[in-house]
PDB file of C-alpha atoms in Angstrom:
ATOM      1  CA  GLN A   1     158.391  88.690 203.036  1.00  0.00           C
ATOM      2  CA  VAL A   2     156.800  85.086 204.426  1.00  0.00           C
ATOM      3  CA  GLN A   3     159.254  82.658 205.969  1.00  0.00           C
ATOM      4  CA  LEU A   4     158.048  79.111 207.101  1.00  0.00           C
ATOM      5  CA  VAL A   5     159.465  76.958 209.934  1.00  0.00           C
ATOM      6  CA  GLU A   6     158.540  73.320 210.327  1.00  0.00           C
ATOM      7  CA  SER A   7     158.965  71.061 213.028  1.00  0.00           C
ATOM      8  CA  GLY A   8     157.730  67.829 214.323  1.00  0.00           C
ATOM      9  CA  GLY A   9     159.341  64.892 211.885  1.00  0.00           C
ATOM     10  CA  GLY A  10     161.073  61.981 213.474  1.00  0.00           C
ATOM     11  CA  SER A  11     160.564  58.331 213.589  1.00  0.00           C
ATOM     12  CA  VAL A  12     157.730  55.974 214.802  1.00  0.00           C
ATOM     13  CA  GLN A  13     156.303  52.736 213.714  1.00  0.00           C
ATOM     14  CA  ALA A  14     153.571  51.868 211.667  1.00  0.00           C
ATOM     15  CA  GLY A  15     150.328  53.061 213.252  1.00  0.00           C
ATOM     16  CA  GLY A  16     151.961  55.773 215.137  1.00  0.00           C
ATOM     17  CA  THR A  17     151.062  58.972 215.752  1.00  0.00           C
ATOM     18  CA  LEU A  18     153.105  62.414 214.882  1.00  0.00           C
ATOM     19  CA  ARG A  19     152.456  66.129 214.916  1.00  0.00           C
ATOM     20  CA  LEU A  20     154.347  68.681 212.597  1.00  0.00           C
ATOM     21  CA  SER A  21     153.720  72.380 212.811  1.00  0.00           C
ATOM     22  CA  CYS A  22     154.319  74.938 210.495  1.00  0.00           C
ATOM     23  CA  ALA A  23     155.799  78.799 212.308  1.00  0.00           C
ATOM     24  CA  ALA A  24     154.603  81.474 209.851  1.00  0.00           C
ATOM     25  CA  SER A  25     155.405  85.206 209.657  1.00  0.00           C
ATOM     26  CA  GLY A  26     155.192  88.183 207.470  1.00  0.00           C
ATOM     27  CA  ASN A  27     151.995  89.364 205.519  1.00  0.00           C
ATOM     28  CA  ALA A  28     148.754  86.979 206.207  1.00  0.00           C
ATOM     29  CA  SER A  29     147.033  87.851 202.882  1.00  0.00           C
ATOM     30  CA  SER A  30     150.096  86.839 201.664  1.00  0.00           C
ATOM     31  CA  ARG A  31     149.987  82.950 202.983  1.00  0.00           C
ATOM     32  CA  SER A  32     146.137  82.831 202.324  1.00  0.00           C
ATOM     33  CA  CYS A  33     146.687  79.185 201.705  1.00  0.00           C
ATOM     34  CA  MET A  34     148.614  76.756 203.484  1.00  0.00           C
ATOM     35  CA  GLY A  35     149.763  73.399 202.595  1.00  0.00           C
ATOM     36  CA  TRP A  36     151.620  70.538 203.470  1.00  0.00           C
ATOM     37  CA  PHE A  37     153.490  68.493 200.717  1.00  0.00           C
ATOM     38  CA  ARG A  38     155.840  65.339 201.108  1.00  0.00           C
ATOM     39  CA  GLN A  39     158.820  63.842 198.763  1.00  0.00           C
ATOM     40  CA  ALA A  40     160.045  60.590 199.384  1.00  0.00           C
ATOM     41  CA  PRO A  41     163.480  59.626 197.503  1.00  0.00           C
ATOM     42  CA  GLY A  42     163.039  59.600 193.638  1.00  0.00           C
ATOM     43  CA  LYS A  43     159.402  60.723 193.837  1.00  0.00           C
ATOM     44  CA  GLU A  44     157.594  63.962 192.627  1.00  0.00           C
ATOM     45  CA  ARG A  45     156.875  66.446 195.864  1.00  0.00           C
ATOM     46  CA  GLU A  46     152.789  65.293 196.453  1.00  0.00           C
ATOM     47  CA  GLY A  47     150.562  67.891 198.137  1.00  0.00           C
ATOM     48  CA  ILE A  48     148.494  66.050 200.870  1.00  0.00           C
ATOM     49  CA  ALA A  49     146.663  68.681 203.152  1.00  0.00           C
ATOM     50  CA  TYR A  50     145.356  72.673 202.587  1.00  0.00           C
ATOM     51  CA  ILE A  51     143.869  74.757 204.442  1.00  0.00           C
ATOM     52  CA  PHE A  52     142.941  78.325 203.737  1.00  0.00           C
ATOM     53  CA  THR A  53     143.928  80.723 206.240  1.00  0.00           C
ATOM     54  CA  TRP A  54     142.842  84.072 205.184  1.00  0.00           C
ATOM     55  CA  ASP A  55     139.706  85.601 206.852  1.00  0.00           C
ATOM     56  CA  GLY A  56     140.388  89.278 206.106  1.00  0.00           C
ATOM     57  CA  GLY A  57     137.919  89.299 203.108  1.00  0.00           C
ATOM     58  CA  ARG A  58     135.366  87.010 204.665  1.00  0.00           C
ATOM     59  CA  SER A  59     135.541  84.310 202.594  1.00  0.00           C
ATOM     60  CA  MET A  60     133.504  81.711 203.091  1.00  0.00           C
ATOM     61  CA  TYR A  61     136.344  79.406 202.207  1.00  0.00           C
ATOM     62  CA  TYR A  62     138.417  80.174 205.182  1.00  0.00           C
ATOM     63  CA  GLY A  63     139.206  77.362 207.615  1.00  0.00           C
ATOM     64  CA  SER A  64     138.279  74.855 204.591  1.00  0.00           C
ATOM     65  CA  THR A  65     140.685  72.314 204.199  1.00  0.00           C
ATOM     66  CA  TYR A  66     141.457  69.719 201.332  1.00  0.00           C
ATOM     67  CA  TYR A  67     142.964  66.609 201.640  1.00  0.00           C
ATOM     68  CA  ALA A  68     144.680  63.889 199.273  1.00  0.00           C
ATOM     69  CA  ASP A  69     143.017  60.787 198.776  1.00  0.00           C
ATOM     70  CA  SER A  70     146.427  59.434 200.417  1.00  0.00           C
ATOM     71  CA  VAL A  71     146.136  60.589 203.670  1.00  0.00           C
ATOM     72  CA  LYS A  72     142.290  61.114 203.988  1.00  0.00           C
ATOM     73  CA  GLY A  73     140.614  60.167 207.063  1.00  0.00           C
ATOM     74  CA  ARG A  74     144.226  59.785 208.868  1.00  0.00           C
ATOM     75  CA  PHE A  75     145.841  63.111 208.769  1.00  0.00           C
ATOM     76  CA  THR A  76     144.159  66.283 209.462  1.00  0.00           C
ATOM     77  CA  ILE A  77     145.533  70.001 208.887  1.00  0.00           C
ATOM     78  CA  SER A  78     144.810  72.562 211.358  1.00  0.00           C
ATOM     79  CA  GLN A  79     145.343  76.341 212.116  1.00  0.00           C
ATOM     80  CA  GLU A  80     146.275  78.086 215.372  1.00  0.00           C
ATOM     81  CA  LYS A  81     145.916  81.617 214.428  1.00  0.00           C
ATOM     82  CA  ALA A  82     146.753  83.619 217.033  1.00  0.00           C
ATOM     83  CA  GLU A  83     150.017  81.689 216.960  1.00  0.00           C
ATOM     84  CA  ASN A  84     150.304  82.036 213.310  1.00  0.00           C
ATOM     85  CA  THR A  85     151.047  78.710 213.003  1.00  0.00           C
ATOM     86  CA  VAL A  86     149.874  75.320 210.941  1.00  0.00           C
ATOM     87  CA  TYR A  87     149.527  71.434 212.077  1.00  0.00           C
ATOM     88  CA  LEU A  88     149.517  68.258 210.372  1.00  0.00           C
ATOM     89  CA  GLN A  89     148.197  65.509 212.876  1.00  0.00           C
ATOM     90  CA  MET A  90     149.148  62.183 211.244  1.00  0.00           C
ATOM     91  CA  ASN A  91     147.403  59.305 212.918  1.00  0.00           C
ATOM     92  CA  ASP A  92     147.941  55.674 211.600  1.00  0.00           C
ATOM     93  CA  LEU A  93     151.094  56.281 210.003  1.00  0.00           C
ATOM     94  CA  LYS A  94     152.650  54.194 207.412  1.00  0.00           C
ATOM     95  CA  PRO A  95     155.573  53.037 206.175  1.00  0.00           C
ATOM     96  CA  GLU A  96     154.711  54.778 202.541  1.00  0.00           C
ATOM     97  CA  ASP A  97     154.281  58.139 204.468  1.00  0.00           C
ATOM     98  CA  SER A  98     157.933  58.246 204.832  1.00  0.00           C
ATOM     99  CA  GLY A  99     159.281  61.203 203.493  1.00  0.00           C
ATOM    100  CA  MET A 100     160.454  64.863 203.691  1.00  0.00           C
ATOM    101  CA  TYR A 101     157.614  67.013 204.700  1.00  0.00           C
ATOM    102  CA  TYR A 102     157.465  70.596 203.538  1.00  0.00           C
ATOM    103  CA  CYS A 103     154.970  73.543 204.631  1.00  0.00           C
ATOM    104  CA  ALA A 104     154.065  75.836 201.880  1.00  0.00           C
ATOM    105  CA  ALA A 105     151.869  78.900 201.633  1.00  0.00           C
ATOM    106  CA  VAL A 106     151.018  81.287 198.472  1.00  0.00           C
ATOM    107  CA  SER A 107     148.392  84.084 198.263  1.00  0.00           C
ATOM    108  CA  VAL A 108     145.339  82.553 196.159  1.00  0.00           C
ATOM    109  CA  ASP A 109     141.569  83.051 197.191  1.00  0.00           C
ATOM    110  CA  GLY A 110     139.599  80.278 198.903  1.00  0.00           C
ATOM    111  CA  SER A 111     138.179  78.635 195.824  1.00  0.00           C
ATOM    112  CA  TRP A 112     141.297  77.950 194.118  1.00  0.00           C
ATOM    113  CA  CYS A 113     142.968  76.578 197.508  1.00  0.00           C
ATOM    114  CA  ALA A 114     140.021  74.076 198.322  1.00  0.00           C
ATOM    115  CA  THR A 115     140.966  72.293 195.154  1.00  0.00           C
ATOM    116  CA  GLY A 116     144.518  71.408 196.446  1.00  0.00           C
ATOM    117  CA  PRO A 117     147.293  73.295 194.574  1.00  0.00           C
ATOM    118  CA  ARG A 118     150.279  71.640 192.919  1.00  0.00           C
ATOM    119  CA  ALA A 119     153.359  72.000 194.139  1.00  0.00           C
ATOM    120  CA  THR A 120     154.530  74.913 191.345  1.00  0.00           C
ATOM    121  CA  ILE A 121     152.152  77.260 192.217  1.00  0.00           C
ATOM    122  CA  PHE A 122     153.293  77.576 195.789  1.00  0.00           C
ATOM    123  CA  THR A 123     155.479  80.421 196.338  1.00  0.00           C
ATOM    124  CA  TYR A 124     157.205  80.198 200.056  1.00  0.00           C
ATOM    125  CA  TRP A 125     158.562  77.117 201.332  1.00  0.00           C
ATOM    126  CA  GLY A 126     160.113  75.776 204.411  1.00  0.00           C
ATOM    127  CA  GLN A 127     163.375  73.737 204.862  1.00  0.00           C
ATOM    128  CA  GLY A 128     161.364  70.876 205.741  1.00  0.00           C
ATOM    129  CA  THR A 129     161.203  68.204 208.245  1.00  0.00           C
ATOM    130  CA  GLN A 130     162.055  64.302 207.847  1.00  0.00           C
ATOM    131  CA  VAL A 131     159.258  61.780 208.997  1.00  0.00           C
ATOM    132  CA  THR A 132     160.331  58.230 208.627  1.00  0.00           C
ATOM    133  CA  VAL A 133     158.039  55.131 209.329  1.00  0.00           C
ATOM    134  CA  SER A 134     159.006  51.814 210.174  1.00  0.00           C
ATOM    135  CA  SER A 135     157.089  48.837 209.756  1.00  0.00           C
TER     136      SER A 135
END
């Protein structure tokens, strides 16, 4: 069973930075593709960053990342494999970045992870961490 625990949310002013963490446990192959999603009140859950974390099959996609246009160039997803942790570094935050941020995981191959799968594809979810950006 995979478990995901997010942390690092908070309140910042526009232009500020935050780093979110997602501590993962459970079978590594079951969480080969990990993503960060966010959801603002009244809006659909939006996938913003993905990373393929499974290196067991020597996949050419290992470490590959994908970003939504809304965060490209400002956010960076990364992993610390030894700590089973995935990070989301968020720079130059804007008020429209506010929302609940969720970490998610699913077992898919790298080619699919690289396309930025929609939320319904993901099997495992964390409880979320709130990000509020004020103008």
